[in-house]
Coordinates of C-alpha atoms in Angstrom, one line a residue:
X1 CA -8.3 -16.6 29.8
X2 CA -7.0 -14.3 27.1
X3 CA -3.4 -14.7 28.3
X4 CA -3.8 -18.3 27.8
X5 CA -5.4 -18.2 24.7
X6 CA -2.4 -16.1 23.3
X7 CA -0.2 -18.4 24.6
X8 CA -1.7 -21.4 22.9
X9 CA -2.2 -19.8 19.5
X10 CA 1.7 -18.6 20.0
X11 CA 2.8 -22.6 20.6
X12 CA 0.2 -23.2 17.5
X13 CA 2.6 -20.7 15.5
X14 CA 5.9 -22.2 16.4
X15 CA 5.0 -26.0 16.4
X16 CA 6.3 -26.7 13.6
X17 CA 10.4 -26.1 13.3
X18 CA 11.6 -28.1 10.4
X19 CA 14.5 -25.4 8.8
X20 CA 13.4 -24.0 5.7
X21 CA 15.2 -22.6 2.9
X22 CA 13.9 -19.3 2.0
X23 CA 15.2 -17.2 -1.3
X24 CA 14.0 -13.2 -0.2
X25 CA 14.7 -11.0 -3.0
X26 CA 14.3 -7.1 -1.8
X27 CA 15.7 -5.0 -4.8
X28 CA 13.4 -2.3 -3.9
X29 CA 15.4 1.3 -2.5
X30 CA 13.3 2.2 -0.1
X31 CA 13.9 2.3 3.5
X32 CA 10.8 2.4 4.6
X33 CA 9.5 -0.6 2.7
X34 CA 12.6 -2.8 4.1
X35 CA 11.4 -1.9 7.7
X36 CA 8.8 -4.7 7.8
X37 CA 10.6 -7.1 5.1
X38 CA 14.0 -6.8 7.5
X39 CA 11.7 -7.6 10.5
X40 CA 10.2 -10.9 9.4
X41 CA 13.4 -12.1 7.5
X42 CA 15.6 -11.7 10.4
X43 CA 12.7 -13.3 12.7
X44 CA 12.3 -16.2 10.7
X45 CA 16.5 -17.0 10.6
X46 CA 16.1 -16.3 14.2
X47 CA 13.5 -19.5 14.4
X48 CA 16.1 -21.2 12.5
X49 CA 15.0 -20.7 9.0
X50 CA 17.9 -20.5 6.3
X51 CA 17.5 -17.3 4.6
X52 CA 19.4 -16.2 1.5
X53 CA 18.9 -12.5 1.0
X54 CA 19.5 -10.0 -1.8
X55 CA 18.7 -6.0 -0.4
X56 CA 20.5 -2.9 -0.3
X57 CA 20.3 -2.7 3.3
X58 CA 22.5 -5.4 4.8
X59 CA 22.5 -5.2 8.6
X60 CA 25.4 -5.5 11.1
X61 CA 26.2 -8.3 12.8
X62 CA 22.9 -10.7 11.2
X63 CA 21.7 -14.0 13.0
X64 CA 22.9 -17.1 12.1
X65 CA 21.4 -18.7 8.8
X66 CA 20.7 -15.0 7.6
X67 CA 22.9 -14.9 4.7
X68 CA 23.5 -11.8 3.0
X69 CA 24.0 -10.5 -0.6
X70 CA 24.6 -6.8 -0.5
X71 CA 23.2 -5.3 -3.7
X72 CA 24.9 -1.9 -2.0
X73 CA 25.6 0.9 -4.7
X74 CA 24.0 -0.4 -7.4
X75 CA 21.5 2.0 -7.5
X76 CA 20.8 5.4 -5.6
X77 CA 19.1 4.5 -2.2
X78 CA 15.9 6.9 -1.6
X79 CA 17.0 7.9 2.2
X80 CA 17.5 11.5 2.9
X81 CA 17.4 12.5 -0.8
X82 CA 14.0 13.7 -1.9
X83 CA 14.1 17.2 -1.8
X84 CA 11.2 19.8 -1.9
X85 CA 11.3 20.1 -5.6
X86 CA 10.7 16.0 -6.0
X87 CA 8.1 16.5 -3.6
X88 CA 6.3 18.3 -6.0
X89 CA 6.7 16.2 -8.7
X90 CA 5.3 12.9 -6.7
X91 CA 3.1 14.7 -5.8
X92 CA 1.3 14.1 -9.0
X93 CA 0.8 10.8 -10.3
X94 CA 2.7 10.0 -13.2
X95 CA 2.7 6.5 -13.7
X96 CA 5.5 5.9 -16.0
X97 CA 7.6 7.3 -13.8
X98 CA 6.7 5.3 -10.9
X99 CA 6.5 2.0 -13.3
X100 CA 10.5 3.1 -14.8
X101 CA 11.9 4.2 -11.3
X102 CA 10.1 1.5 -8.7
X103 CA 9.7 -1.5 -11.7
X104 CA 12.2 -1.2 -14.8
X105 CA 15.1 -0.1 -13.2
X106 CA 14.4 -2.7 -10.4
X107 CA 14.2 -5.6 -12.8
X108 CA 17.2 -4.6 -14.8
X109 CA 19.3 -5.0 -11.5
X110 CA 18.6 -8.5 -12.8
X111 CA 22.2 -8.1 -14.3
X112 CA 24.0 -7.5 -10.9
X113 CA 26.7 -10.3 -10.2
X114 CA 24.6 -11.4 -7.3
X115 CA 21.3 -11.9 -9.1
X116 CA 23.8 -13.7 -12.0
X117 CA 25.5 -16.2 -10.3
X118 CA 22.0 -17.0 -8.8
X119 CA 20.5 -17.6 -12.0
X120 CA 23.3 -19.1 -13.5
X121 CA 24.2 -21.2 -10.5
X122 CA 21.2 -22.3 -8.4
X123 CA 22.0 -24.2 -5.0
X124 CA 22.4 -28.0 -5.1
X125 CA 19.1 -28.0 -2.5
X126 CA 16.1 -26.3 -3.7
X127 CA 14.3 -23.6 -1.7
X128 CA 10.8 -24.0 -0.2
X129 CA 10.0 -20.6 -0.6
X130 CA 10.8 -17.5 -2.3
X131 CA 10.1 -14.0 -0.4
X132 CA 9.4 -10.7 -2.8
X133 CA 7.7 -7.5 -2.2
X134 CA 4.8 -6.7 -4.8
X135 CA 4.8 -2.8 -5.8
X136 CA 6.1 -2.5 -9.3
X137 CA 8.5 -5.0 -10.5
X138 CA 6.5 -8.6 -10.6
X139 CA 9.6 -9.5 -13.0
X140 CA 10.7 -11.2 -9.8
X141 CA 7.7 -13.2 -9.2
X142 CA 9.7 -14.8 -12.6
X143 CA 12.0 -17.0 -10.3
X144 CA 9.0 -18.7 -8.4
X145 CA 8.5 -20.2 -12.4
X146 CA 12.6 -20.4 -13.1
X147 CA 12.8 -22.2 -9.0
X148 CA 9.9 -23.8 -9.5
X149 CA 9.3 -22.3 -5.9
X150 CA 6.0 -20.8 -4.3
X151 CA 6.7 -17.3 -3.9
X152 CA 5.2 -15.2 -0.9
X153 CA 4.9 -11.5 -1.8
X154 CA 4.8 -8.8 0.7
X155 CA 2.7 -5.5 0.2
X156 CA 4.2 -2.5 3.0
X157 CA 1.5 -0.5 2.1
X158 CA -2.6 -1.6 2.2
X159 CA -3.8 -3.6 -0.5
X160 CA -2.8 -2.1 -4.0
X161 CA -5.3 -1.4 -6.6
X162 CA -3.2 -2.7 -9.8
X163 CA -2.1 -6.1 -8.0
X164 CA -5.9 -7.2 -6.8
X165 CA -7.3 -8.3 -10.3
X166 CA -3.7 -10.5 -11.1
X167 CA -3.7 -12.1 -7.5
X168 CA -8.2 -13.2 -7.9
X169 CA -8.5 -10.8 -5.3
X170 CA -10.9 -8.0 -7.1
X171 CA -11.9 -5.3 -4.8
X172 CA -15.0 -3.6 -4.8
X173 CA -14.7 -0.1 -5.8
X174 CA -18.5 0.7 -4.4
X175 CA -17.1 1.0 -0.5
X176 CA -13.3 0.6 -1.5
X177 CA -11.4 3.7 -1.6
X178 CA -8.4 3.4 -4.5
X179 CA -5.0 3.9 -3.2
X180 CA -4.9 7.3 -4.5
X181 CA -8.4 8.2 -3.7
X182 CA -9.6 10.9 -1.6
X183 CA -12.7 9.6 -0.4
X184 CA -14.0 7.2 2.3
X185 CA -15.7 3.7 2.4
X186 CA -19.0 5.7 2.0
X187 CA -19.1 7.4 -0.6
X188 CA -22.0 9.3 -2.5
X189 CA -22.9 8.0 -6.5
X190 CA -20.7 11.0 -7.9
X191 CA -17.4 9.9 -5.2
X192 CA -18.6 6.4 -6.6
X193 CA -18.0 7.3 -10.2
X194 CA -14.9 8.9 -9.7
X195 CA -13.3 6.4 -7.5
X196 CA -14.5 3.7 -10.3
X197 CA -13.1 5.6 -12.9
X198 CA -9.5 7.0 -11.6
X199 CA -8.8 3.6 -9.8
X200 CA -9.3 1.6 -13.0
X201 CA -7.6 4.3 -15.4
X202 CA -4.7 3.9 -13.0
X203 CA -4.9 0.0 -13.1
X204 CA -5.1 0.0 -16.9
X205 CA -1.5 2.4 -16.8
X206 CA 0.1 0.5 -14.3
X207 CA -0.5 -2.8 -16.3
X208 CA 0.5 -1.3 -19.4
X209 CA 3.6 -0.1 -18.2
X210 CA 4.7 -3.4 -16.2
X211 CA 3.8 -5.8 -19.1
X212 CA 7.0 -4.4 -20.6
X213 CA 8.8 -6.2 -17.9
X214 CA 8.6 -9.5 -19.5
X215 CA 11.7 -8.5 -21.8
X216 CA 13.8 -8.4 -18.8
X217 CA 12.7 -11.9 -17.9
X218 CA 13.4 -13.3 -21.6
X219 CA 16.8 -11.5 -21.0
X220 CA 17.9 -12.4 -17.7
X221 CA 16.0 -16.0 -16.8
X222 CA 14.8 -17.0 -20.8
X223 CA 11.4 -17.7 -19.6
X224 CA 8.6 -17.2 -22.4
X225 CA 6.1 -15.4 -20.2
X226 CA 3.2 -13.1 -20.1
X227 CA 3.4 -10.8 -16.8
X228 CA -0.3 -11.7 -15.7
X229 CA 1.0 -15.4 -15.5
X230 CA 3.9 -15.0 -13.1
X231 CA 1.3 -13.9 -10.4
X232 CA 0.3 -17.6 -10.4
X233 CA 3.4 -18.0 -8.2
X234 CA 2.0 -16.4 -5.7
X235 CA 1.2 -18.5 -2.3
X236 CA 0.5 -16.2 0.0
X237 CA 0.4 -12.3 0.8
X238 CA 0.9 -10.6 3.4
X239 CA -0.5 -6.5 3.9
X240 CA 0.5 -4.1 6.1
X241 CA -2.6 -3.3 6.8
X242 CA -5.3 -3.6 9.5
X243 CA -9.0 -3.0 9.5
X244 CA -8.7 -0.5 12.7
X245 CA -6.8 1.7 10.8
X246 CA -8.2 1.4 6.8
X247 CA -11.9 -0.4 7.9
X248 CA -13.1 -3.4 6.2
X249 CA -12.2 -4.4 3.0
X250 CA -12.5 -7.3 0.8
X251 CA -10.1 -10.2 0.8
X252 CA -9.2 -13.5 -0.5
X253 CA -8.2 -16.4 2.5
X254 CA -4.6 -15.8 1.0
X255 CA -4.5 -12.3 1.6
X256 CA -3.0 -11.8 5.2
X257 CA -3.4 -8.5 7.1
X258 CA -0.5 -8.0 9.6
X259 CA 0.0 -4.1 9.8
X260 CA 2.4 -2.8 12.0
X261 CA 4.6 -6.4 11.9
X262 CA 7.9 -4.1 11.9
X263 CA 7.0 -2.1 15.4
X264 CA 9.6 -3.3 18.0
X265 CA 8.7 -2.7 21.8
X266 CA 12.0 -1.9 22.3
X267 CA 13.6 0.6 19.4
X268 CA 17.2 1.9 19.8
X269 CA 18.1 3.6 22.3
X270 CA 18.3 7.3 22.8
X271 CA 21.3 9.3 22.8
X272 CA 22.2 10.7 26.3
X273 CA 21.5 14.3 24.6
X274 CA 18.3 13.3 23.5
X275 CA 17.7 11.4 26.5
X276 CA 18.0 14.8 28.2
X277 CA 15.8 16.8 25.8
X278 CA 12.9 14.5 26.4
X279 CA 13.5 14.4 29.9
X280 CA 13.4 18.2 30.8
X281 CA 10.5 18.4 28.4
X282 CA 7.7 18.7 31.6
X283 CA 5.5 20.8 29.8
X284 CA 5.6 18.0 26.5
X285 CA 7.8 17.7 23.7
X286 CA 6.5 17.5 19.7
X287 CA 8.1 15.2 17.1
X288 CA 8.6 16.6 13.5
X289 CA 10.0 14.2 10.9
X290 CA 9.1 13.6 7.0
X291 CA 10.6 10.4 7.5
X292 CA 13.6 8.0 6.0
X293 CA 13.4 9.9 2.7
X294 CA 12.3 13.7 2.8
X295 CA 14.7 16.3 3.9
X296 CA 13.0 19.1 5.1
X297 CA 16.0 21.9 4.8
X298 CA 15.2 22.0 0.9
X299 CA 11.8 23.5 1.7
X300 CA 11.3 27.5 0.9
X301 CA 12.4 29.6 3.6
X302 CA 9.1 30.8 3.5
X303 CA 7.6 27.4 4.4
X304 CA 10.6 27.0 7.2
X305 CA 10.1 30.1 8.9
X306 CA 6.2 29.4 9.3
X307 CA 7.8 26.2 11.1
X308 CA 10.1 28.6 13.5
X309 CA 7.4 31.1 14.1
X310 CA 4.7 28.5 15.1
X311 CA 8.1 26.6 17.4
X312 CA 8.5 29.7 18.9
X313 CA 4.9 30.3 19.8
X314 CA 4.0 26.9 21.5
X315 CA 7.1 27.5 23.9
X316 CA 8.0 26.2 26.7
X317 CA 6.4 22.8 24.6
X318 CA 10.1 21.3 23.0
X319 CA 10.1 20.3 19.6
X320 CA 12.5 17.3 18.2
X321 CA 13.2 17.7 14.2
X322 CA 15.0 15.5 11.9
X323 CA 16.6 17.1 9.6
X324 CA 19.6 15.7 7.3
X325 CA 21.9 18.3 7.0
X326 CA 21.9 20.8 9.6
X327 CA 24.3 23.4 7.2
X328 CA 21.5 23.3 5.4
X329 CA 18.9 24.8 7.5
X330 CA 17.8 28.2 7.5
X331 CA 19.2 29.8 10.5
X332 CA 17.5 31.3 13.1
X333 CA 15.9 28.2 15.0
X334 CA 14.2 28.5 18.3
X335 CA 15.9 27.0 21.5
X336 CA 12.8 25.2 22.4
X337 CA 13.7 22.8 19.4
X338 CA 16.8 20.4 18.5
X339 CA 17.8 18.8 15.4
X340 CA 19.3 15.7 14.5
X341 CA 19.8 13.6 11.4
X342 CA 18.3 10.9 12.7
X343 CA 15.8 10.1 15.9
X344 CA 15.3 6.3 17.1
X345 CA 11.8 7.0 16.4
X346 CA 10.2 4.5 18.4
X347 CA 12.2 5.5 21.6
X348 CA 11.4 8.8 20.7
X349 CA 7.5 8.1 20.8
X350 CA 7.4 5.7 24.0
X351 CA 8.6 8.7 25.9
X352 CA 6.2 9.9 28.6
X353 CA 7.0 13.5 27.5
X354 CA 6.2 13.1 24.0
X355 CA 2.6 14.5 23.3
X356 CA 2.1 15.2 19.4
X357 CA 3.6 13.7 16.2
X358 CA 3.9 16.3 13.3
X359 CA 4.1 14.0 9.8
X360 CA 4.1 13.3 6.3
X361 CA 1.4 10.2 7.0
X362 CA 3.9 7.5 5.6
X363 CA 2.1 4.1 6.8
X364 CA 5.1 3.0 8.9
X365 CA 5.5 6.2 10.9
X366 CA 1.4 6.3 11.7
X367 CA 1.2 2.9 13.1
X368 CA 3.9 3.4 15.1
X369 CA 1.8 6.4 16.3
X370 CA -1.0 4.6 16.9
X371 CA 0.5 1.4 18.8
X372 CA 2.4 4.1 21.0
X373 CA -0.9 6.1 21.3
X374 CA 0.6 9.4 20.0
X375 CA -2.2 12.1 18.1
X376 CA -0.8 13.6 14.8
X377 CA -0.5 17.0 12.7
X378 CA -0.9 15.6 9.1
X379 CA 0.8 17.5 6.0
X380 CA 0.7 14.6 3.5
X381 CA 3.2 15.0 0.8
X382 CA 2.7 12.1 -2.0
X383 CA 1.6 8.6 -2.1
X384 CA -0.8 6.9 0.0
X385 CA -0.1 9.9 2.6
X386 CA -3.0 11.9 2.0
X387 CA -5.3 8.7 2.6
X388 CA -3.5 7.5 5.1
X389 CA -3.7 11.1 7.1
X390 CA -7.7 11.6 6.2
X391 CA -8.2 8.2 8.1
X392 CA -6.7 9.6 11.2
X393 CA -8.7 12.9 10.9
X394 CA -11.7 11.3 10.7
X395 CA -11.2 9.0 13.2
X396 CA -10.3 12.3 15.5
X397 CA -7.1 11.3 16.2
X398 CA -5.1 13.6 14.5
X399 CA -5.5 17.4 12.4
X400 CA -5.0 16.8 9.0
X401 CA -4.0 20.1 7.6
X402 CA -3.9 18.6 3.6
X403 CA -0.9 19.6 1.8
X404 CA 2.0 21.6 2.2
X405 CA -0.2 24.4 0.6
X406 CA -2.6 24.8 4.1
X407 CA 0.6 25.4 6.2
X408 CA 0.4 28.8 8.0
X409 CA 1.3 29.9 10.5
X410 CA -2.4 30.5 12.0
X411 CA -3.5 26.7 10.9
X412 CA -0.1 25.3 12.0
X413 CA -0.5 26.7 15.4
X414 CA -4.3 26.1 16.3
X415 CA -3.6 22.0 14.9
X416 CA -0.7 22.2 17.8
X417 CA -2.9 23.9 19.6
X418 CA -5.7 21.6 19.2
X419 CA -3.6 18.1 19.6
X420 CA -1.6 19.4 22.3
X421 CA -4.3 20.7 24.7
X422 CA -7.9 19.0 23.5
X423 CA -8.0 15.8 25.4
X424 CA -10.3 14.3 23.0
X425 CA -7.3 13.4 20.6
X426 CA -5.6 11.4 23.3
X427 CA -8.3 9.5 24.0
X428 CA -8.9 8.8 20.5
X429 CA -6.0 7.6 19.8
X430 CA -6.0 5.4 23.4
X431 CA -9.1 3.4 22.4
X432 CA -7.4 3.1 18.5
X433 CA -4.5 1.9 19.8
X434 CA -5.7 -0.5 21.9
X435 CA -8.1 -2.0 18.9
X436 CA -4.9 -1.8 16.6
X437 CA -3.5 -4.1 19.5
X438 CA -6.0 -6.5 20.3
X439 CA -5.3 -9.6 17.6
X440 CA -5.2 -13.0 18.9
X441 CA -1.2 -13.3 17.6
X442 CA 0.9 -10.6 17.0
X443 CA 1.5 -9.3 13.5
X444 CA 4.6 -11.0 13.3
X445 CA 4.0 -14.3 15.0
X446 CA 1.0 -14.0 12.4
X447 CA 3.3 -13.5 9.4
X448 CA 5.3 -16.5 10.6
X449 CA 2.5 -18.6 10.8
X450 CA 1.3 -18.1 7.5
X451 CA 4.8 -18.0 6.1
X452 CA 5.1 -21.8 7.3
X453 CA 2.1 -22.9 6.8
X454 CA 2.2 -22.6 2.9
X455 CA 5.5 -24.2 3.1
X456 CA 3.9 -26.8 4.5
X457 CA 0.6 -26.9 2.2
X458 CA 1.6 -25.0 -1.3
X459 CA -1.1 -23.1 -2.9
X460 CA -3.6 -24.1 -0.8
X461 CA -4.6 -20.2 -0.2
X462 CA -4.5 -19.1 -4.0
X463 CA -8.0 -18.0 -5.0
X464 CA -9.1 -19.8 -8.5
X465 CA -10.2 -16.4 -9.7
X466 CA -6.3 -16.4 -10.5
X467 CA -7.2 -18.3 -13.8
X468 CA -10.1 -15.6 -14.6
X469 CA -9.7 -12.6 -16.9
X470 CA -10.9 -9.2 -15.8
X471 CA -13.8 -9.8 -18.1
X472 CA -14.7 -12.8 -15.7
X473 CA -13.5 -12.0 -12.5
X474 CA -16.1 -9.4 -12.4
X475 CA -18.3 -11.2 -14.3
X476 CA -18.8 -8.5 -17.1
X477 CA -19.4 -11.8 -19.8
X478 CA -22.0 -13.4 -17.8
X479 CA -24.0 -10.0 -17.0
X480 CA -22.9 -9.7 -20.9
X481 CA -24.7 -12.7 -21.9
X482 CA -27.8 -12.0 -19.3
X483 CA -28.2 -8.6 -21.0
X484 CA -27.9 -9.9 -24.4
X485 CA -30.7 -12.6 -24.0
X486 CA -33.0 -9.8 -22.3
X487 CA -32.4 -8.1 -25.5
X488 CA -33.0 -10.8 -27.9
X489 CA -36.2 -12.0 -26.1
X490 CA -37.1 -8.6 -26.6
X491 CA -36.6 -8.1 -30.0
X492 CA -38.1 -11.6 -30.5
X493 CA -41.0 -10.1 -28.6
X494 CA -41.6 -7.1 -30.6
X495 CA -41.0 -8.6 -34.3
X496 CA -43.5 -11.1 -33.2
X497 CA -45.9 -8.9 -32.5
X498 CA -45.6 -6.7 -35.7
X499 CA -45.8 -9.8 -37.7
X500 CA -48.9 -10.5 -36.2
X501 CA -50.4 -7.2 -36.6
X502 CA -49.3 -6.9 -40.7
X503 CA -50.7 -10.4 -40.8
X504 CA -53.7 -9.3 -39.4
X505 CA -54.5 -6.0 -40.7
X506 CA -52.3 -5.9 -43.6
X507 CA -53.0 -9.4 -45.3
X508 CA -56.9 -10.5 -44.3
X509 CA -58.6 -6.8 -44.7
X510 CA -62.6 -7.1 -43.6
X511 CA -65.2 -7.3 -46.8
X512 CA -66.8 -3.8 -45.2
X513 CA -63.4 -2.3 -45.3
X514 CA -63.2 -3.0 -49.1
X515 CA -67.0 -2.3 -49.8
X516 CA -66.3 0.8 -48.1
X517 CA -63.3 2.1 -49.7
X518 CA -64.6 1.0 -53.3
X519 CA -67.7 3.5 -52.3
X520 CA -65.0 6.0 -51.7
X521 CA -62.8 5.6 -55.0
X522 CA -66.3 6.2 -56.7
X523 CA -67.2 9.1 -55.2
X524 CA -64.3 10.9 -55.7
X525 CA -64.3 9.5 -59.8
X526 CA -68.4 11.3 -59.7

């Protein structure tokens, strides 16, 4: 029954194949983030969809109708070049950083020939939608308004704090963790207060610093437009996100879950040498990578040789480590672990052999961990990381060691330890997996779906609260007003009755009162 149900709701998904014309505009540089947009671009020219691209990752030998415009070199590309000492420095948020590096210089690439002759030159047939990712740079949500296109905008992490309020989709900070929050969906009054006031300080920053994009969409498309307004554009959006892994959250019908669209079942294949590796391992093999971006050689050697000592210890267990640039390294590496540049990760965690995934808790790399059913050692670095890695621990699926700063070579070892040899984590991560799994579509045929469907409909989804200010959306006038009136009826209330009581005892005294106090006067004259 649930095999045919699946089928039906996957003909429901691809019944409808008139071509569209799709505009996806992916100026962002990291690697990561193009994992799922890649994924559902090159699926949707696969169903026949005409997709014009713009990304710094063009791929070899693309489907047909995938047409691509390389934006290659025009910017540094974050993969393999964050070293220990950036680390550091992400690792606290600094929000005109992020705004300048992941938003300004993003919409500035406005200027590339590509994005010119697009502006300058728009194609004789119109698109029917407009793909973007939202993180820092809505100046792009500008050419749903310049097209006159309904745009869809992709999140690769969960829902973002800053973008809920200019989508209508306000979140509710009482059992909603903030991005860059430490605690979970039940929190005490004092985690309550905190998570209230960092996630709206960090709002307020992040819309300050991204209003300033509007000069590059005067400059480059000579639209006249406030930034709040260019979220209007917005049909749909789709999160990489899923209530297994983050619980349940609030969400508009437009907001989309599909975390963990850009898992394949099939990744690349494995080099005959690492083929090997995994094969021998029979006592289990560990996977240690700080993924696309991070390369672990720049770490202190004291940090590295903590790594070594703890290899060495959990021998004849394997280890497989990405690292960059293998001149790099601090010498003296066990033999129970190898090192490459690069791992096809997901081949890497199907492997029957592979027991334990040591990472940085980027979102990507965990759900691949989970759909594969693979327990983790968490040292979270920046970002969503720590959040993402508290999850797991909590859900007993993984030992979360914190930051950097907890690794030692005692903790490091009993987490291995732990993961390695408690069956408990295994079975945790079985039962998450297969709840990460169980969805009536995939998260792609899901994405598709949706993708289509506001092609077909508009803004159908789009939540009116789009139209409301902050003040309104979270009805801070109305409870305004309500309070006022309490206070006026109040006051109204009170003069009343001191008007009444000077009318009464001040105004209309009793004869015996003034008999009596005209005794007194008297008295006191005798």
């Amino acid at each position: 029954m649930r095999l045919l149900l699946s089928i039906c709701l996957a003909i429901l998904a691809c019944g409808w194949s008139d071509s569209l014309r799709i505009l996806a505009l992916f100026p962002i540089t990291g690697k990561s983030h193009w994992l799922m947009e890649e994924r559902l671009m090159v699926k949707l020219a696969e169903r026949g969809h005409h997709v014009d691209i713009y990304t710094h990752f063009p791929i070899k030998n693309p489907p047909k109708n995938y047409n691509q415009y390389s934006l290659e070199g025009s910017l540094q590309i974050a993969v393999n070049n964050i070293t220990a000492d950036n680390v550091t420095n992400f690792g606290n948020v600094n929000v005109a950083m992020m705004t300048y590096l992941m938003g300004d210089q993003l919409c500035d690439l406005m200027k590339h020939p590509h994005f010119q002759n697009l502006i300058k030159n728009p194609p004789e047939k119109p698109y029917d939608l407009i793909a973007t990712e939202l993180f820092m740079s809505p100046c792009y949500l500008a050419f749903g308004t310049y097209l006159k296109t309904p745009v869809v905008g992709m999140i690769t992490a969960s829902f973002l704090d800053w973008v809920s309020h200019r989508v209508g989709n306000p979140i509710n900070l009482a059992f909603t963790p903030g991005i860059f929050s430490p605690f979970t969906e039940r929190m005490t009054f004092w985690e309550r207060l905190q998570n209230t006031f960092t996630t709206n300080m960090i709002m307020l920053n992040i819309d300050y610093y991204v209003n300033k994009q509007k000069t590059y969409v005067k400059q480059y498309l000579n639209i006249d437009a406030e930034i709040p307004e260019l979220y209007k554009n917005l049909a749909l959006i789709l999160v990489n996100s899923h209530h297994s892994i983050i619980g349940v959250r609030t969400g508009s019908t437009g907001v989309i879950e599909v975390g963990g669209l850009h898992i394949k079942e099939n990744g690349d294949p494995l080099t005959p040498e690492m083929k090997k590796w995994l094969d021998e391992s029979t006592h289990g093999c560990v996977y240690f990578t700080f993924g696309s971006m991070v390369r672990i050689e720049t770490f202190p050697k004291s940090l590295l040789e903590t790594f070594y000592k703890v290899f060495k210890r959990i021998a004849p267990v394997r280890v497989m480590m990405k690292v960059a640039r293998k001149e790099d390294l601090l010498p003296g590496l066990p033999k129970n672990v190898m090192i490459q540049p690069w791992y096809p990760q997901v081949s890497v965690l199907k492997h029957e052999n592979l027991k334990a995934f040591i990472t940085h808790g980027g979102l990507m790399g965990t759900q691949e961990a989970i759909y594969f059913g693979i327990p983790l050692i968490g040292i979270p670095l920046f970002g969503d990381q720590s959040l993402n890695l508290q999850n797991m621990g909590r859900k007993n699926v993984a030992v979360n060691l914190g930051s950097l700063h907890n690794v030692t070579e005692e903790n490091l070892y009993h987490a291995l330890k732990n993961v390695l040899h408690d069956e408990k984590y295994k079975s945790n991560m079985k039962k998450l997996s297969e709840l990460f799994k169980d969805r009536p579509m995939t998260a792609l045929d899901t994405a598709i779906y949706w993708v289509e469907y506001v092609a077909r409909h508009g803004y159908i989804l789009q939540s009116s609260a789009i139209d409301l200010n902050l003040f309104q959306q979270y009805l801070l006038d109305v409870y305004g007003f309500m309070l006022l009136c309490v206070v006026t009826a109040l006051y109204l209330v009170i003069f009343s009755i001191r008007k009444a009581k000077n009318f009464v005892f001040g105004h209309k005294s009793c004869p015996f009162k003034k008999n009596q106090s005209k005794e007194e006067d008297s008295k006191k004259k005798k």
